[in-house]
Amino acid sequence: MQRDLDLGGILISPFVAYTAASLVVLVALRALFARIRLARYVANPPLVEAGLYICIVALMVALFR
């Protein structure tokens, strides 16, 4: 089990760290998606990005738990 992160006396839950790391990964993927113009291939791009973000968070939690 992961321990809480201590940032200047403030305890941060590991889940918050996973979501922040997932956001960084999603930003990188959004740049890739903009380059290949993903919006042409899907009906609702924001929904695809939201689903992808949830999958990335779940993957981070599963792998780094």
mmCIF file of C-alpha atoms in Angstrom:
data_model
loop_
_atom_site.group_PDB
_atom_site.id
_atom_site.type_symbol
_atom_site.label_atom_id
_atom_site.label_comp_id
_atom_site.label_asym_id
_atom_site.label_seq_id
_atom_site.Cartn_x
_atom_site.Cartn_y
_atom_site.Cartn_z
ATOM 1 C CA MET A 1 0.000 0.000 0.000
ATOM 2 C CA GLN A 2 1.280 3.452 -0.901
ATOM 3 C CA ARG A 3 1.948 5.962 1.815
ATOM 4 C CA ASP A 4 0.679 9.502 1.779
ATOM 5 C CA LEU A 5 2.930 12.127 0.224
ATOM 6 C CA ASP A 6 4.156 14.811 2.610
ATOM 7 C CA LEU A 7 4.476 18.236 0.974
ATOM 8 C CA GLY A 8 5.463 20.784 3.589
ATOM 9 C CA GLY A 9 3.399 19.180 6.313
ATOM 10 C CA ILE A 10 0.388 18.647 4.060
ATOM 11 C CA LEU A 11 -0.492 15.015 3.487
ATOM 12 C CA ILE A 12 -1.497 14.212 -0.078
ATOM 13 C CA SER A 13 -3.382 11.004 -0.865
ATOM 14 C CA PRO A 14 -1.706 8.691 -3.397
ATOM 15 C CA PHE A 15 -4.894 8.888 -5.477
ATOM 16 C CA VAL A 16 -4.362 12.626 -5.933
ATOM 17 C CA ALA A 17 -0.833 11.925 -7.144
ATOM 18 C CA TYR A 18 -2.187 9.306 -9.574
ATOM 19 C CA THR A 19 -4.758 11.718 -10.966
ATOM 20 C CA ALA A 20 -2.135 14.437 -11.408
ATOM 21 C CA ALA A 21 0.200 12.028 -13.201
ATOM 22 C CA SER A 22 -2.701 10.853 -15.353
ATOM 23 C CA LEU A 23 -3.450 14.447 -16.289
ATOM 24 C CA VAL A 24 0.140 14.887 -17.473
ATOM 25 C CA VAL A 25 -0.158 11.734 -19.596
ATOM 26 C CA LEU A 26 -3.491 12.928 -20.999
ATOM 27 C CA VAL A 27 -2.032 16.305 -21.987
ATOM 28 C CA ALA A 28 0.722 14.506 -23.897
ATOM 29 C CA LEU A 29 -1.837 12.261 -25.578
ATOM 30 C CA ARG A 30 -3.997 15.273 -26.486
ATOM 31 C CA ALA A 31 -1.019 16.746 -28.334
ATOM 32 C CA LEU A 32 -0.646 13.460 -30.204
ATOM 33 C CA PHE A 33 -4.376 13.349 -30.944
ATOM 34 C CA ALA A 34 -4.295 16.903 -32.275
ATOM 35 C CA ARG A 35 -1.435 15.928 -34.554
ATOM 36 C CA ILE A 36 -3.289 12.931 -36.015
ATOM 37 C CA ARG A 37 -6.632 14.810 -35.903
ATOM 38 C CA LEU A 38 -8.503 12.234 -33.838
ATOM 39 C CA ALA A 39 -11.684 14.324 -33.934
ATOM 40 C CA ARG A 40 -12.248 13.197 -37.517
ATOM 41 C CA TYR A 41 -12.516 9.556 -36.426
ATOM 42 C CA VAL A 42 -14.780 9.775 -33.372
ATOM 43 C CA ALA A 43 -18.279 11.152 -32.898
ATOM 44 C CA ASN A 44 -17.664 12.910 -29.578
ATOM 45 C CA PRO A 45 -13.983 13.765 -28.886
ATOM 46 C CA PRO A 46 -14.503 15.166 -25.342
ATOM 47 C CA LEU A 47 -16.241 11.950 -24.345
ATOM 48 C CA VAL A 48 -13.345 9.913 -25.743
ATOM 49 C CA GLU A 49 -10.847 12.036 -23.797
ATOM 50 C CA ALA A 50 -12.843 11.683 -20.579
ATOM 51 C CA GLY A 51 -13.038 7.909 -21.002
ATOM 52 C CA LEU A 52 -9.347 7.741 -21.783
ATOM 53 C CA TYR A 53 -8.562 9.770 -18.667
ATOM 54 C CA ILE A 54 -10.572 7.363 -16.508
ATOM 55 C CA CYS A 55 -8.733 4.428 -18.078
ATOM 56 C CA ILE A 56 -5.347 6.049 -17.438
ATOM 57 C CA VAL A 57 -6.219 6.745 -13.791
ATOM 58 C CA ALA A 58 -7.379 3.143 -13.339
ATOM 59 C CA LEU A 59 -4.186 1.871 -14.958
ATOM 60 C CA MET A 60 -2.032 4.040 -12.673
ATOM 61 C CA VAL A 61 -3.874 2.827 -9.587
ATOM 62 C CA ALA A 62 -3.610 -0.815 -10.670
ATOM 63 C CA LEU A 63 0.069 -0.667 -11.598
ATOM 64 C CA PHE A 64 1.457 1.493 -8.796
ATOM 65 C CA ARG A 65 -0.623 0.238 -5.904
#
